[in-house]
PDB file of C-alpha atoms and ligand atoms in Angstrom:
ATOM      1  CA  UNK A 139     -70.876  36.566 144.278  1.00  0.00           C
ATOM      2  CA  UNK A 140     -69.227  34.292 142.264  1.00  0.00           C
ATOM      3  CA  UNK A 141     -70.597  30.703 142.674  1.00  0.00           C
ATOM      4  CA  UNK A 142     -67.025  28.820 144.180  1.00  0.00           C
ATOM      5  CA  UNK A 143     -66.668  31.364 147.003  1.00  0.00           C
ATOM      6  CA  UNK A 144     -66.173  29.403 149.910  1.00  0.00           C
ATOM      7  CA  UNK A 145     -66.272  30.557 153.689  1.00  0.00           C
ATOM      8  CA  UNK A 146     -63.246  29.570 156.111  1.00  0.00           C
ATOM      9  CA  UNK A 147     -63.432  30.040 159.923  1.00  0.00           C
ATOM     10  CA  UNK A 148     -59.841  30.455 161.752  1.00  0.00           C
ATOM     11  CA  UNK A 149     -59.590  29.207 164.594  1.00  0.00           C
ATOM     12  CA  UNK A 150     -57.795  31.993 167.004  1.00  0.00           C
ATOM     13  CA  UNK A 151     -55.544  29.211 168.432  1.00  0.00           C
ATOM     14  CA  UNK A 152     -53.986  28.855 164.969  1.00  0.00           C
ATOM     15  CA  UNK A 153     -53.160  32.530 164.414  1.00  0.00           C
ATOM     16  CA  UNK A 154     -52.464  33.600 168.056  1.00  0.00           C
ATOM     17  CA  UNK A 155     -50.569  32.406 170.731  1.00  0.00           C
ATOM     18  CA  UNK A 156     -49.882  35.719 173.166  1.00  0.00           C
ATOM     19  CA  UNK A 157     -50.042  38.158 169.778  1.00  0.00           C
ATOM     20  CA  UNK A 158     -50.966  37.706 166.002  1.00  0.00           C
ATOM     21  CA  UNK A 159     -48.852  34.832 164.175  1.00  0.00           C
ATOM     22  CA  UNK A 160     -47.292  36.280 161.363  1.00  0.00           C
ATOM     23  CA  UNK A 161     -45.363  33.359 160.328  1.00  0.00           C
ATOM     24  CA  UNK A 162     -48.627  30.697 160.297  1.00  0.00           C
ATOM     25  CA  UNK A 163     -50.423  33.640 158.161  1.00  0.00           C
ATOM     26  CA  UNK A 164     -47.676  33.712 155.529  1.00  0.00           C
ATOM     27  CA  UNK A 165     -47.963  29.929 156.002  1.00  0.00           C
ATOM     28  CA  UNK A 166     -51.895  29.668 155.782  1.00  0.00           C
ATOM     29  CA  UNK A 167     -52.532  32.325 153.125  1.00  0.00           C
ATOM     30  CA  UNK A 168     -50.043  30.337 151.007  1.00  0.00           C
ATOM     31  CA  UNK A 169     -52.323  27.339 150.917  1.00  0.00           C
ATOM     32  CA  UNK A 170     -55.157  29.886 150.501  1.00  0.00           C
ATOM     33  CA  UNK A 171     -53.504  31.334 147.381  1.00  0.00           C
ATOM     34  CA  UNK A 172     -53.103  27.837 146.383  1.00  0.00           C
ATOM     35  CA  UNK A 173     -55.875  26.501 146.400  1.00  0.00           C
ATOM     36  CA  UNK A 174     -57.199  29.509 144.030  1.00  0.00           C
ATOM     37  CA  UNK A 175     -60.803  30.141 144.988  1.00  0.00           C
ATOM     38  CA  UNK A 176     -62.705  33.216 145.915  1.00  0.00           C
ATOM     39  CA  UNK A 177     -63.090  33.275 150.122  1.00  0.00           C
ATOM     40  CA  UNK A 178     -64.938  34.463 153.073  1.00  0.00           C
ATOM     41  CA  UNK A 179     -62.817  34.708 156.047  1.00  0.00           C
ATOM     42  CA  UNK A 180     -63.478  34.990 159.596  1.00  0.00           C
ATOM     43  CA  UNK A 181     -60.676  35.254 162.286  1.00  0.00           C
ATOM     44  CA  UNK A 182     -60.731  33.800 165.700  1.00  0.00           C
ATOM     45  CA  UNK A 183     -59.460  34.974 169.058  1.00  0.00           C
ATOM     46  CA  UNK A 184     -57.095  32.706 170.198  1.00  0.00           C
ATOM     47  CA  UNK A 185     -54.995  32.889 173.103  1.00  0.00           C
ATOM     48  CA  UNK A 186     -54.634  36.739 173.673  1.00  0.00           C
ATOM     49  CA  UNK A 187     -58.600  37.309 173.402  1.00  0.00           C
ATOM     50  CA  UNK A 188     -58.616  35.115 176.484  1.00  0.00           C
ATOM     51  CA  UNK A 189     -56.216  37.153 178.545  1.00  0.00           C
ATOM     52  CA  UNK A 190     -58.110  40.308 177.226  1.00  0.00           C
ATOM     53  CA  UNK A 191     -60.856  39.764 178.293  1.00  0.00           C
ATOM     54  CA  UNK A 192     -60.394  38.061 181.474  1.00  0.00           C
ATOM     55  CA  UNK A 193     -58.083  41.572 182.291  1.00  0.00           C
ATOM     56  CA  UNK A 194     -61.343  43.554 180.910  1.00  0.00           C
ATOM     57  CA  UNK A 195     -64.070  41.338 183.091  1.00  0.00           C
ATOM     58  CA  UNK A 196     -61.413  41.877 186.211  1.00  0.00           C
ATOM     59  CA  UNK A 197     -62.176  45.721 185.612  1.00  0.00           C
ATOM     60  CA  UNK A 198     -65.346  45.956 184.822  1.00  0.00           C
ATOM     61  CA  UNK A 199     -67.735  42.859 185.858  1.00  0.00           C
ATOM     62  CA  UNK A 200     -68.937  43.004 182.387  1.00  0.00           C
ATOM     63  CA  UNK A 201     -69.287  39.773 179.825  1.00  0.00           C
ATOM     64  CA  UNK A 202     -70.113  42.606 177.350  1.00  0.00           C
ATOM     65  CA  UNK A 203     -67.240  44.426 177.865  1.00  0.00           C
ATOM     66  CA  UNK A 204     -65.203  40.989 177.917  1.00  0.00           C
ATOM     67  CA  UNK A 205     -66.647  40.102 174.873  1.00  0.00           C
ATOM     68  CA  UNK A 206     -65.853  43.564 172.960  1.00  0.00           C
ATOM     69  CA  UNK A 207     -62.161  42.950 174.378  1.00  0.00           C
ATOM     70  CA  UNK A 208     -61.797  39.868 172.892  1.00  0.00           C
ATOM     71  CA  UNK A 209     -63.201  40.923 169.335  1.00  0.00           C
ATOM     72  CA  UNK A 210     -60.864  43.845 169.592  1.00  0.00           C
ATOM     73  CA  UNK A 211     -57.752  40.725 169.276  1.00  0.00           C
ATOM     74  CA  UNK A 212     -60.224  39.095 166.526  1.00  0.00           C
ATOM     75  CA  UNK A 213     -59.751  42.042 164.556  1.00  0.00           C
ATOM     76  CA  UNK A 214     -55.954  41.876 164.653  1.00  0.00           C
ATOM     77  CA  UNK A 215     -55.946  38.434 164.197  1.00  0.00           C
ATOM     78  CA  UNK A 216     -57.879  38.775 160.780  1.00  0.00           C
ATOM     79  CA  UNK A 217     -55.645  42.126 159.900  1.00  0.00           C
ATOM     80  CA  UNK A 218     -52.579  39.939 160.571  1.00  0.00           C
ATOM     81  CA  UNK A 219     -54.011  37.309 157.876  1.00  0.00           C
ATOM     82  CA  UNK A 220     -55.586  39.735 155.323  1.00  0.00           C
ATOM     83  CA  UNK A 221     -51.506  41.064 154.765  1.00  0.00           C
ATOM     84  CA  UNK A 222     -50.584  37.862 154.170  1.00  0.00           C
ATOM     85  CA  UNK A 223     -52.841  37.667 151.686  1.00  0.00           C
ATOM     86  CA  UNK A 224     -51.665  40.746 149.648  1.00  0.00           C
ATOM     87  CA  UNK A 225     -53.844  43.736 147.720  1.00  0.00           C
ATOM     88  CA  UNK A 226     -56.509  40.758 146.627  1.00  0.00           C
ATOM     89  CA  UNK A 227     -57.740  40.601 150.423  1.00  0.00           C
ATOM     90  CA  UNK A 228     -58.405  44.891 150.199  1.00  0.00           C
ATOM     91  CA  UNK A 229     -57.571  47.104 152.959  1.00  0.00           C
ATOM     92  CA  UNK A 230     -59.378  46.699 155.699  1.00  0.00           C
ATOM     93  CA  UNK A 231     -61.198  44.186 158.036  1.00  0.00           C
ATOM     94  CA  UNK A 232     -64.894  44.199 157.930  1.00  0.00           C
ATOM     95  CA  UNK A 233     -66.859  44.819 160.753  1.00  0.00           C
ATOM     96  CA  UNK A 234     -70.786  43.313 159.695  1.00  0.00           C
ATOM     97  CA  UNK A 235     -71.823  41.131 157.280  1.00  0.00           C
ATOM     98  CA  UNK A 236     -73.476  43.378 154.344  1.00  0.00           C
ATOM     99  CA  UNK A 237     -70.470  45.656 154.474  1.00  0.00           C
ATOM    100  CA  UNK A 238     -68.613  42.223 153.801  1.00  0.00           C
ATOM    101  CA  UNK A 239     -71.104  41.134 151.024  1.00  0.00           C
ATOM    102  CA  UNK A 240     -70.478  44.335 149.184  1.00  0.00           C
ATOM    103  CA  UNK A 241     -66.922  43.966 149.586  1.00  0.00           C
ATOM    104  CA  UNK A 242     -66.793  40.358 148.340  1.00  0.00           C
ATOM    105  CA  UNK A 243     -68.032  41.549 144.745  1.00  0.00           C
ATOM    106  CA  UNK A 244     -65.055  43.288 143.892  1.00  0.00           C
ATOM    107  CA  UNK A 245     -61.936  41.770 145.727  1.00  0.00           C
ATOM    108  CA  UNK A 246     -61.245  38.088 146.292  1.00  0.00           C
ATOM    109  CA  UNK A 247     -60.707  37.681 150.053  1.00  0.00           C
ATOM    110  CA  UNK A 248     -62.885  39.609 152.319  1.00  0.00           C
ATOM    111  CA  UNK A 249     -61.556  39.632 156.064  1.00  0.00           C
ATOM    112  CA  UNK A 250     -63.807  39.458 159.361  1.00  0.00           C
ATOM    113  CA  UNK A 251     -63.095  38.860 162.788  1.00  0.00           C
ATOM    114  CA  UNK A 252     -66.117  38.786 165.647  1.00  0.00           C
ATOM    115  CA  UNK A 253     -69.215  41.233 165.450  1.00  0.00           C
ATOM    116  CA  UNK A 254     -71.365  41.382 168.494  1.00  0.00           C
ATOM    117  CA  UNK A 255     -71.039  40.445 171.769  1.00  0.00           C
ATOM    118  CA  UNK A 256     -72.606  37.297 172.681  1.00  0.00           C
ATOM    119  CA  UNK A 257     -71.518  34.937 170.349  1.00  0.00           C
ATOM    120  CA  UNK A 258     -67.985  33.524 168.500  1.00  0.00           C
ATOM    121  CA  UNK A 259     -66.848  33.508 165.725  1.00  0.00           C
ATOM    122  CA  UNK A 260     -68.066  30.172 165.024  1.00  0.00           C
ATOM    123  CA  UNK A 261     -71.306  31.368 164.444  1.00  0.00           C
ATOM    124  CA  UNK A 262     -69.922  34.388 162.507  1.00  0.00           C
ATOM    125  CA  UNK A 263     -68.693  32.040 160.321  1.00  0.00           C
ATOM    126  CA  UNK A 264     -71.906  30.581 159.574  1.00  0.00           C
ATOM    127  CA  UNK A 265     -73.778  33.556 159.296  1.00  0.00           C
ATOM    128  CA  UNK A 266     -71.018  35.031 156.833  1.00  0.00           C
ATOM    129  CA  UNK A 267     -71.352  31.754 154.695  1.00  0.00           C
ATOM    130  CA  UNK A 268     -75.240  32.599 154.587  1.00  0.00           C
ATOM    131  CA  UNK A 269     -74.774  36.755 154.011  1.00  0.00           C
ATOM    132  CA  UNK A 270     -72.341  35.327 150.748  1.00  0.00           C
ATOM    133  CA  UNK A 271     -74.535  32.586 149.989  1.00  0.00           C
ATOM    134  CA  UNK A 272     -71.750  30.005 149.986  1.00  0.00           C
ATOM    135  CA  UNK A 273     -71.786  26.748 149.057  1.00  0.00           C
ATOM    136  CA  UNK A 274     -68.741  25.253 151.787  1.00  0.00           C
ATOM    137  CA  UNK A 275     -67.724  26.361 154.863  1.00  0.00           C
ATOM    138  CA  UNK A 276     -64.447  25.370 156.012  1.00  0.00           C
ATOM    139  CA  UNK A 277     -63.671  25.448 159.885  1.00  0.00           C
ATOM    140  CA  UNK A 278     -59.742  25.177 161.145  1.00  0.00           C
ATOM    141  CA  UNK A 279     -58.846  24.668 164.370  1.00  0.00           C
ATOM    142  CA  UNK A 280     -56.254  21.575 165.274  1.00  0.00           C
ATOM    143  CA  UNK A 281     -59.536  18.697 165.541  1.00  0.00           C
ATOM    144  CA  UNK A 282     -61.998  17.126 163.585  1.00  0.00           C
ATOM    145  CA  UNK A 283     -65.374  15.744 164.899  1.00  0.00           C
ATOM    146  CA  UNK A 284     -65.107  13.030 167.592  1.00  0.00           C
ATOM    147  CA  UNK A 285     -68.409  10.697 169.468  1.00  0.00           C
ATOM    148  CA  UNK A 286     -66.357  12.213 172.654  1.00  0.00           C
ATOM    149  CA  UNK A 287     -63.291  14.092 173.490  1.00  0.00           C
ATOM    150  CA  UNK A 288     -60.257  12.490 171.727  1.00  0.00           C
ATOM    151  CA  UNK A 289     -57.930  13.769 174.373  1.00  0.00           C
ATOM    152  CA  UNK A 290     -59.378  12.270 177.249  1.00  0.00           C
ATOM    153  CA  UNK A 291     -60.931   9.237 175.679  1.00  0.00           C
ATOM    154  CA  UNK A 292     -58.279   7.567 173.746  1.00  0.00           C
ATOM    155  CA  UNK A 293     -61.173   5.454 172.224  1.00  0.00           C
ATOM    156  CA  UNK A 294     -62.898   7.845 170.634  1.00  0.00           C
ATOM    157  CA  UNK A 295     -64.214   7.563 167.089  1.00  0.00           C
ATOM    158  CA  UNK A 296     -63.601   9.948 164.737  1.00  0.00           C
ATOM    159  CA  UNK A 297     -66.732  10.814 162.289  1.00  0.00           C
ATOM    160  CA  UNK A 298     -65.343  10.758 158.550  1.00  0.00           C
ATOM    161  CA  UNK A 299     -68.921  11.991 157.050  1.00  0.00           C
ATOM    162  CA  UNK A 300     -72.352  13.060 159.191  1.00  0.00           C
ATOM    163  CA  UNK A 301     -75.814  14.888 158.939  1.00  0.00           C
ATOM    164  CA  UNK A 302     -76.569  18.152 160.778  1.00  0.00           C
ATOM    165  CA  UNK A 303     -79.093  16.262 163.681  1.00  0.00           C
ATOM    166  CA  UNK A 304     -76.181  14.089 164.459  1.00  0.00           C
ATOM    167  CA  UNK A 305     -73.801  17.580 164.898  1.00  0.00           C
ATOM    168  CA  UNK A 306     -76.980  19.149 167.292  1.00  0.00           C
ATOM    169  CA  UNK A 307     -76.879  16.033 169.198  1.00  0.00           C
ATOM    170  CA  UNK A 308     -72.929  16.030 170.154  1.00  0.00           C
ATOM    171  CA  UNK A 309     -72.766  20.109 170.192  1.00  0.00           C
ATOM    172  CA  UNK A 310     -75.713  19.714 172.703  1.00  0.00           C
ATOM    173  CA  UNK A 311     -74.105  17.101 174.749  1.00  0.00           C
ATOM    174  CA  UNK A 312     -70.711  19.311 174.446  1.00  0.00           C
ATOM    175  CA  UNK A 313     -72.707  22.119 176.170  1.00  0.00           C
ATOM    176  CA  UNK A 314     -73.720  20.276 179.394  1.00  0.00           C
ATOM    177  CA  UNK A 315     -69.632  19.647 180.086  1.00  0.00           C
ATOM    178  CA  UNK A 316     -67.817  21.762 182.182  1.00  0.00           C
ATOM    179  CA  UNK A 317     -66.945  24.942 182.306  1.00  0.00           C
ATOM    180  CA  UNK A 318     -63.289  25.010 180.301  1.00  0.00           C
ATOM    181  CA  UNK A 319     -63.990  22.387 177.896  1.00  0.00           C
ATOM    182  CA  UNK A 320     -66.019  23.213 174.441  1.00  0.00           C
ATOM    183  CA  UNK A 321     -67.023  21.705 171.932  1.00  0.00           C
ATOM    184  CA  UNK A 322     -65.540  22.183 168.279  1.00  0.00           C
ATOM    185  CA  UNK A 323     -68.453  24.259 166.839  1.00  0.00           C
ATOM    186  CA  UNK A 324     -70.974  25.879 169.027  1.00  0.00           C
ATOM    187  CA  UNK A 325     -75.019  25.418 169.223  1.00  0.00           C
ATOM    188  CA  UNK A 326     -75.436  28.431 167.188  1.00  0.00           C
ATOM    189  CA  UNK A 327     -73.085  27.877 164.338  1.00  0.00           C
ATOM    190  CA  UNK A 328     -74.408  24.300 164.126  1.00  0.00           C
ATOM    191  CA  UNK A 329     -78.069  25.566 164.118  1.00  0.00           C
ATOM    192  CA  UNK A 330     -77.295  28.081 161.025  1.00  0.00           C
ATOM    193  CA  UNK A 331     -75.542  25.910 159.092  1.00  0.00           C
ATOM    194  CA  UNK A 332     -78.336  23.542 159.511  1.00  0.00           C
ATOM    195  CA  UNK A 333     -81.211  25.797 158.895  1.00  0.00           C
ATOM    196  CA  UNK A 334     -79.435  26.746 155.626  1.00  0.00           C
ATOM    197  CA  UNK A 335     -78.046  23.294 154.341  1.00  0.00           C
ATOM    198  CA  UNK A 336     -73.713  24.498 154.637  1.00  0.00           C
ATOM    199  CA  UNK A 337     -71.910  21.879 153.857  1.00  0.00           C
ATOM    200  CA  UNK A 338     -69.326  22.392 156.708  1.00  0.00           C
ATOM    201  CA  UNK A 339     -65.907  20.519 156.688  1.00  0.00           C
ATOM    202  CA  UNK A 340     -64.118  20.763 160.041  1.00  0.00           C
ATOM    203  CA  UNK A 341     -60.436  19.807 159.158  1.00  0.00           C
ATOM    204  CA  UNK A 342     -56.786  20.391 161.250  1.00  0.00           C
ATOM    205  CA  UNK A 343     -55.602  24.026 160.106  1.00  0.00           C
ATOM    206  CA  UNK A 344     -52.137  23.079 161.003  1.00  0.00           C
ATOM    207  CA  UNK A 345     -51.943  20.719 157.979  1.00  0.00           C
ATOM    208  CA  UNK A 346     -51.477  22.756 154.734  1.00  0.00           C
ATOM    209  CA  UNK A 347     -52.602  20.103 152.382  1.00  0.00           C
ATOM    210  CA  UNK A 348     -55.763  19.282 154.533  1.00  0.00           C
ATOM    211  CA  UNK A 349     -56.587  23.278 154.303  1.00  0.00           C
ATOM    212  CA  UNK A 350     -55.999  23.234 150.436  1.00  0.00           C
ATOM    213  CA  UNK A 351     -58.430  19.572 149.881  1.00  0.00           C
ATOM    214  CA  UNK A 352     -61.172  21.174 152.378  1.00  0.00           C
ATOM    215  CA  UNK A 353     -61.552  24.415 150.425  1.00  0.00           C
ATOM    216  CA  UNK A 354     -61.173  22.749 146.915  1.00  0.00           C
ATOM    217  CA  UNK A 355     -64.086  20.026 148.445  1.00  0.00           C
ATOM    218  CA  UNK A 356     -61.689  17.474 147.876  1.00  0.00           C
ATOM    219  CA  UNK A 357     -61.721  14.487 149.893  1.00  0.00           C
ATOM    220  CA  UNK A 358     -59.614  14.950 153.389  1.00  0.00           C
ATOM    221  CA  UNK A 359     -58.985  13.337 156.791  1.00  0.00           C
ATOM    222  CA  UNK A 360     -61.220  15.422 158.921  1.00  0.00           C
ATOM    223  CA  UNK A 361     -65.031  15.668 158.864  1.00  0.00           C
ATOM    224  CA  UNK A 362     -67.446  16.602 156.638  1.00  0.00           C
ATOM    225  CA  UNK A 363     -71.343  17.819 157.718  1.00  0.00           C
ATOM    226  CA  UNK A 364     -73.992  17.722 155.048  1.00  0.00           C
ATOM    227  CA  UNK A 365     -77.103  16.759 154.208  1.00  0.00           C
ATOM    228  CA  UNK A 366     -76.557  13.133 152.190  1.00  0.00           C
ATOM    229  CA  UNK A 367     -73.687  11.335 155.041  1.00  0.00           C
TER     230      UNK A 367
HETATM  231  P1  UTP B  91     -63.909  32.990 169.275  1.00  0.00           P
HETATM  232  O1  UTP B  91     -63.880  32.827 170.846  1.00  0.00           O
HETATM  233  O2  UTP B  91     -65.033  33.079 168.257  1.00  0.00           O
HETATM  234  O3  UTP B  91     -62.501  33.072 168.980  1.00  0.00           O
HETATM  235  O4  UTP B  91     -63.340  34.791 170.068  1.00  0.00           O
HETATM  236  P2  UTP B  91     -61.092  31.601 169.155  1.00  0.00           P
HETATM  237  O5  UTP B  91     -60.092  32.052 169.862  1.00  0.00           O
HETATM  238  O6  UTP B  91     -61.328  30.955 167.893  1.00  0.00           O
HETATM  239  O7  UTP B  91     -61.959  30.541 169.618  1.00  0.00           O
HETATM  240  P3  UTP B  91     -61.675  28.972 170.675  1.00  0.00           P
HETATM  241  O8  UTP B  91     -60.552  28.961 170.324  1.00  0.00           O
HETATM  242  O9  UTP B  91     -62.627  27.875 169.862  1.00  0.00           O
HETATM  243  O10 UTP B  91     -62.416  30.042 172.131  1.00  0.00           O
HETATM  244  C1  UTP B  91     -62.725  34.950 170.741  1.00  0.00           C
HETATM  245  C2  UTP B  91     -63.867  35.843 171.834  1.00  0.00           C
HETATM  246  O11 UTP B  91     -64.664  37.126 171.166  1.00  0.00           O
HETATM  247  C3  UTP B  91     -65.635  37.295 171.877  1.00  0.00           C
HETATM  248  C4  UTP B  91     -66.194  36.542 172.664  1.00  0.00           C
HETATM  249  O12 UTP B  91     -65.477  36.376 173.821  1.00  0.00           O
HETATM  250  C5  UTP B  91     -65.304  35.081 172.244  1.00  0.00           C
HETATM  251  O13 UTP B  91     -65.452  34.211 173.176  1.00  0.00           O
HETATM  252  N1  UTP B  91     -66.173  37.358 170.355  1.00  0.00           N
HETATM  253  C6  UTP B  91     -65.605  36.832 169.214  1.00  0.00           C
HETATM  254  C7  UTP B  91     -67.363  37.962 170.451  1.00  0.00           C
HETATM  255  O14 UTP B  91     -67.933  38.233 171.369  1.00  0.00           O
HETATM  256  N2  UTP B  91     -68.622  38.186 169.239  1.00  0.00           N
HETATM  257  C8  UTP B  91     -68.043  37.547 168.237  1.00  0.00           C
HETATM  258  O15 UTP B  91     -68.801  37.884 167.391  1.00  0.00           O
HETATM  259  C9  UTP B  91     -66.924  37.096 168.427  1.00  0.00           C
END
């Protein structure tokens, strides 16, 4: 495995507001290709996943089925980004970590969606970073990490750097918020990056210069979670 490999988690809201967004995928792919590093990439589900999950939940009364419906959309989004990245992204989206690890030996970009019901692509990206021995994980969503929700608190303070324990305390607070609001990175994902000391960068994925800086480990305006904050 290349020592320079970075793992990227692409939030579903960036790639899918009803259907996979090929234009946005092309923009993100352009930024990733100019960064030049080999990447393991996990894509989230976005709006379409929530809609399909809700439909499956109503029909089956099963959270397991709802999750499977969500996972299906994560594959579609990952496939859209795979196509935008071109031949170096291989011919398929991987559904398990060992297969992705094997593929990473021979192709520059390895794409994944969700894996099993009950978790999220936040956790999948942390697991892929562990599987590939990545030194850095980059989370693309629409926000960095704040001490409270910046959408409801104008005084919210952004963290430039923070430790794993601090992140876990914030995620625990987020867990107790009311349904429908959730913390940037879920609790399982936070525990995984903490146990493996994976340096994790949170940046706004709508800003292509920020994506590139974070992938390359350069200064950016988001948040870095690491052992030496
Ligand atoms: P995510 O919730 O991870 O995607 O996956 P997202 O759109 O980036 O998440 P937000 O924007 O933070 O909400 C979509 C859904 O797919 C299922 C879950 O139901 C999840 O909510 N999923 C995903 C799984 O069940 N297992 C996985 O490994 C990944």
